[in-house]
Amino acid sequence: MLESNTNPLLPKEQRVIMISGANRGIGRNISVRLYKEGYSLSLSCRDLEKRDVELQTMSPEQVLWHPYDARKKETASKWVEATFQKFGRIDGLVNNAGVLHQVPFEVDHEELLDDMWEVNAKAPLRLTRLAFPHLRQSGCGRVIHVVSMSGRRVKGRSVGYAMSKFAAMAVSYSTQINGWDDGIRVTALCPGFVNTEMVVNHSPLPPATMIQPEQLADMVSMLLQLPNNAVIPELQVLCEPEVTR
């Protein structure tokens, strides 16, 4: 067992961070921010051809791009294996990939419920499990689960998204408990409405008043730099008043 509270952080240039859903929205902004800070990155998305020019021109020495589909188990193991083969270590994981379907309480859309359960809850657990042996070896492993305020409260008449995000919150706290003694520190990042393609059509707020993806990237950068003895287990980010449990 490592001295979990005293193990020093390595310089950014020596740390390897995996980010799912890295080609757009929150994931894209986190990827660009960490790339500019010098981290080595392993980035994934379902379709590598849909990356924009800035993402495609990232240095292949510093960045590995790998296909990953949260609905397909085998892509998770292949991505983790490819990351370790290229960099020889894994120091952090940002579970960002997610999906949002509107499922009203009184409407039977179990196929949509199943899809959100798979992508928003089971896939982050699966990916974290696969990365865990490498994060343990790091001694200062970091896991950031992009959860949502929907993992803290139910808002509106839809039920499925909140169900999946409550489960994702449980994954985050379980990750913390299981990794603590080996220096793994975990944060559930819980934003309200974020100005992204996934959310903008479901929000009553104008885009300019929502949380901006680059602001969340700033927070992820900060979380990755906290020492082992100063963990933030849950970070709520609000753009309007909220009542939480």
Coordinates of C-alpha atoms in Angstrom, one line a residue:
M1 CA 0.0 0.0 0.0
L2 CA 1.3 3.4 -0.9
E3 CA 1.5 6.4 1.4
S4 CA -1.6 7.8 -0.2
N5 CA -1.5 11.3 1.4
T6 CA 2.1 12.1 0.8
N7 CA 2.8 10.8 -2.7
P8 CA 3.9 13.8 -4.7
L9 CA 2.3 14.8 -8.0
L10 CA 4.4 14.3 -11.1
P11 CA 5.0 17.3 -13.5
K12 CA 2.2 17.7 -16.0
E13 CA 4.5 16.6 -18.8
Q14 CA 5.0 13.2 -17.2
R15 CA 1.3 12.5 -16.5
V16 CA -1.1 10.6 -18.9
I17 CA -4.8 11.5 -18.8
M18 CA -7.5 9.6 -20.6
I19 CA -10.7 11.6 -21.7
S20 CA -13.8 10.0 -23.2
G21 CA -16.1 11.9 -25.5
A22 CA -13.1 14.2 -26.4
N23 CA -14.3 15.5 -29.8
R24 CA -17.0 18.0 -28.8
G25 CA -18.5 20.0 -26.0
I26 CA -17.1 19.6 -22.5
G27 CA -14.7 16.8 -23.5
R28 CA -13.2 18.9 -26.3
N29 CA -12.6 21.9 -24.1
I30 CA -11.0 19.8 -21.4
S31 CA -8.8 18.1 -24.1
V32 CA -7.6 21.4 -25.6
R33 CA -6.9 22.9 -22.2
L34 CA -4.9 20.0 -20.9
Y35 CA -3.0 19.7 -24.2
K36 CA -1.9 23.3 -23.9
E37 CA -0.8 22.6 -20.4
G38 CA 1.5 19.8 -21.5
Y39 CA -0.2 16.7 -20.3
S40 CA 0.1 13.5 -22.4
L41 CA -3.4 12.7 -23.5
S42 CA -5.3 9.6 -24.6
L43 CA -8.5 10.9 -26.2
S44 CA -11.4 8.9 -27.5
C45 CA -14.7 9.4 -29.5
R46 CA -16.9 7.1 -31.5
D47 CA -16.0 8.5 -34.9
L48 CA -12.4 9.8 -35.3
E49 CA -13.4 11.4 -38.7
K50 CA -15.6 13.9 -36.9
R51 CA -12.8 15.6 -35.1
D52 CA -12.3 19.3 -36.1
V53 CA -9.1 20.7 -37.5
E54 CA -7.6 21.8 -34.2
L55 CA -8.0 18.3 -32.7
Q56 CA -6.6 16.6 -35.7
T57 CA -3.4 18.7 -35.6
M58 CA -2.5 17.8 -32.1
S59 CA 1.0 16.3 -31.8
P60 CA 0.9 12.4 -32.1
E61 CA 3.8 12.3 -29.7
Q62 CA 1.7 13.9 -27.0
V63 CA -1.7 12.6 -28.0
L64 CA -3.2 9.2 -28.8
W65 CA -6.6 9.2 -30.4
H66 CA -8.5 6.0 -30.1
P67 CA -12.1 4.9 -31.1
Y68 CA -14.3 4.3 -28.1
D69 CA -18.1 3.6 -28.0
A70 CA -19.5 3.5 -24.5
R71 CA -22.1 1.0 -25.7
K72 CA -19.5 -1.6 -26.8
K73 CA -17.5 -3.2 -24.0
E74 CA -14.6 -4.3 -26.2
T75 CA -13.7 -0.8 -27.2
A76 CA -13.0 0.2 -23.6
S77 CA -10.5 -2.6 -23.0
K78 CA -8.8 -1.9 -26.4
W79 CA -8.5 1.8 -25.5
V80 CA -7.0 1.3 -22.1
E81 CA -4.5 -1.3 -23.5
A82 CA -3.5 1.1 -26.4
T83 CA -3.0 3.9 -23.9
F84 CA -0.7 1.9 -21.7
Q85 CA 1.2 0.5 -24.7
K86 CA 1.9 4.0 -26.0
F87 CA 2.7 5.9 -22.8
G88 CA 3.6 3.1 -20.3
R89 CA 1.4 4.6 -17.6
I90 CA -2.0 6.1 -16.9
D91 CA -2.4 8.8 -14.3
G92 CA -5.9 10.1 -14.8
L93 CA -9.3 9.4 -16.3
V94 CA -12.0 11.8 -17.2
N95 CA -15.3 10.0 -17.7
N96 CA -17.0 12.5 -19.9
A97 CA -19.0 10.6 -22.5
G98 CA -22.7 10.7 -22.0
V99 CA -26.1 10.7 -23.6
L100 CA -29.4 12.5 -22.9
H101 CA -32.8 11.2 -23.8
Q102 CA -36.1 12.8 -22.6
V103 CA -38.1 10.0 -20.9
P104 CA -41.3 11.4 -19.3
F105 CA -42.4 9.6 -16.1
E106 CA -45.6 8.2 -17.6
V107 CA -44.3 7.2 -21.0
D108 CA -42.8 3.7 -21.6
H109 CA -39.5 4.2 -23.3
E110 CA -37.4 1.4 -21.8
E111 CA -35.1 1.2 -24.7
L112 CA -34.0 4.9 -24.0
L113 CA -33.7 4.1 -20.3
D114 CA -31.5 1.2 -21.1
D115 CA -29.3 3.3 -23.4
M116 CA -28.8 6.0 -20.8
W117 CA -28.0 3.3 -18.1
E118 CA -25.4 1.8 -20.4
V119 CA -23.7 5.0 -21.5
N120 CA -24.0 7.1 -18.3
A121 CA -23.6 4.6 -15.6
K122 CA -22.3 1.2 -16.7
A123 CA -19.7 2.5 -19.2
P124 CA -17.9 4.8 -16.7
L125 CA -17.7 2.0 -14.1
R126 CA -16.4 -0.4 -16.8
L127 CA -13.7 2.1 -18.0
T128 CA -12.7 3.0 -14.4
R129 CA -12.3 -0.7 -13.5
L130 CA -10.0 -1.2 -16.5
A131 CA -7.9 1.8 -15.7
F132 CA -7.7 1.1 -12.0
P133 CA -4.5 -1.1 -12.0
H134 CA -2.6 1.6 -13.8
L135 CA -4.1 4.4 -11.6
R136 CA -3.0 2.5 -8.5
Q137 CA 0.6 2.3 -9.8
S138 CA 0.6 6.0 -10.4
G139 CA 0.2 6.7 -6.6
C140 CA -1.5 10.0 -7.5
G141 CA -4.2 8.7 -9.8
R142 CA -7.1 11.0 -10.6
V143 CA -10.6 10.2 -11.8
I144 CA -13.1 12.9 -12.7
H145 CA -16.7 11.7 -13.4
V146 CA -18.7 14.3 -15.3
V147 CA -22.0 13.6 -13.7
S148 CA -24.4 16.6 -13.8
M149 CA -26.6 18.3 -11.3
S150 CA -29.1 15.6 -12.4
G151 CA -27.2 13.3 -10.2
R152 CA -28.1 15.4 -7.2
R153 CA -31.7 16.3 -7.8
V154 CA -34.7 15.6 -10.0
K155 CA -35.8 18.6 -12.0
G156 CA -38.8 18.7 -14.4
R157 CA -41.0 15.7 -15.4
S158 CA -38.4 13.5 -17.1
V159 CA -37.0 10.6 -15.1
G160 CA -34.5 8.5 -17.1
Y161 CA -31.5 10.9 -17.3
A162 CA -31.6 11.6 -13.5
M163 CA -31.9 7.9 -12.8
S164 CA -28.7 7.2 -14.8
K165 CA -26.8 10.1 -13.3
F166 CA -27.8 9.2 -9.7
A167 CA -26.2 5.8 -10.6
A168 CA -23.1 7.6 -12.0
M169 CA -22.8 9.5 -8.7
A170 CA -22.7 6.1 -6.9
V171 CA -19.9 5.0 -9.3
S172 CA -17.9 8.1 -8.3
Y173 CA -18.1 7.6 -4.6
S174 CA -17.4 3.9 -4.9
T175 CA -14.3 4.8 -7.0
Q176 CA -13.1 7.0 -4.2
I177 CA -13.6 4.3 -1.5
N178 CA -11.9 1.6 -3.5
G179 CA -8.9 3.7 -4.7
W180 CA -8.1 5.8 -1.6
D181 CA -5.4 3.7 0.0
D182 CA -3.5 3.7 -3.3
G183 CA -3.6 7.5 -3.8
I184 CA -6.5 7.6 -6.3
R185 CA -8.6 10.7 -5.7
V186 CA -12.0 11.2 -7.3
T187 CA -14.3 14.1 -8.1
A188 CA -17.9 14.0 -9.3
L189 CA -18.2 17.2 -11.4
C190 CA -21.8 18.2 -11.3
P191 CA -22.7 21.1 -13.6
G192 CA -26.2 22.5 -14.3
F193 CA -27.0 23.6 -17.8
V194 CA -23.9 23.7 -20.0
N195 CA -23.8 25.4 -23.4
T196 CA -23.3 22.3 -25.5
E197 CA -25.0 20.7 -28.4
M198 CA -26.4 18.0 -26.1
V199 CA -28.1 20.4 -23.7
V200 CA -28.9 23.5 -25.5
N201 CA -32.2 22.2 -26.9
H202 CA -33.4 21.0 -23.5
S203 CA -32.6 24.2 -21.5
P204 CA -34.9 27.2 -20.8
L205 CA -31.9 29.4 -20.4
P206 CA -30.2 31.5 -23.2
P207 CA -26.8 29.9 -24.1
A208 CA -24.9 32.9 -22.8
T209 CA -26.2 32.5 -19.3
M210 CA -25.4 28.8 -19.1
I211 CA -22.1 27.4 -17.8
Q212 CA -19.6 27.4 -20.7
P213 CA -17.6 24.3 -21.5
E214 CA -14.3 26.1 -21.2
Q215 CA -15.2 27.0 -17.6
L216 CA -15.5 23.4 -16.7
A217 CA -12.2 22.8 -18.4
D218 CA -10.6 25.3 -16.0
M219 CA -12.1 23.3 -13.1
V220 CA -10.8 20.0 -14.4
S221 CA -7.3 21.5 -14.7
M222 CA -7.5 22.7 -11.1
L223 CA -8.8 19.3 -9.8
L224 CA -5.9 17.4 -11.5
Q225 CA -3.4 19.6 -9.6
L226 CA -4.8 19.1 -6.1
P227 CA -2.5 17.0 -3.8
N228 CA -3.6 13.7 -2.3
N229 CA -4.5 15.3 1.0
A230 CA -6.9 17.9 -0.4
V231 CA -9.6 16.1 -2.4
I232 CA -12.9 17.6 -3.6
P233 CA -15.2 14.6 -3.8
E234 CA -18.1 16.5 -5.4
L235 CA -18.1 19.9 -7.2
Q236 CA -21.5 21.4 -7.9
V237 CA -21.4 24.1 -10.6
L238 CA -24.5 26.3 -10.9
C239 CA -25.8 28.9 -13.4
E240 CA -29.1 29.4 -11.6
P241 CA -30.5 28.8 -8.1
E242 CA -30.8 25.1 -7.3
V243 CA -32.4 23.1 -4.5
T244 CA -30.5 20.0 -3.8
R245 CA -30.9 17.2 -1.4

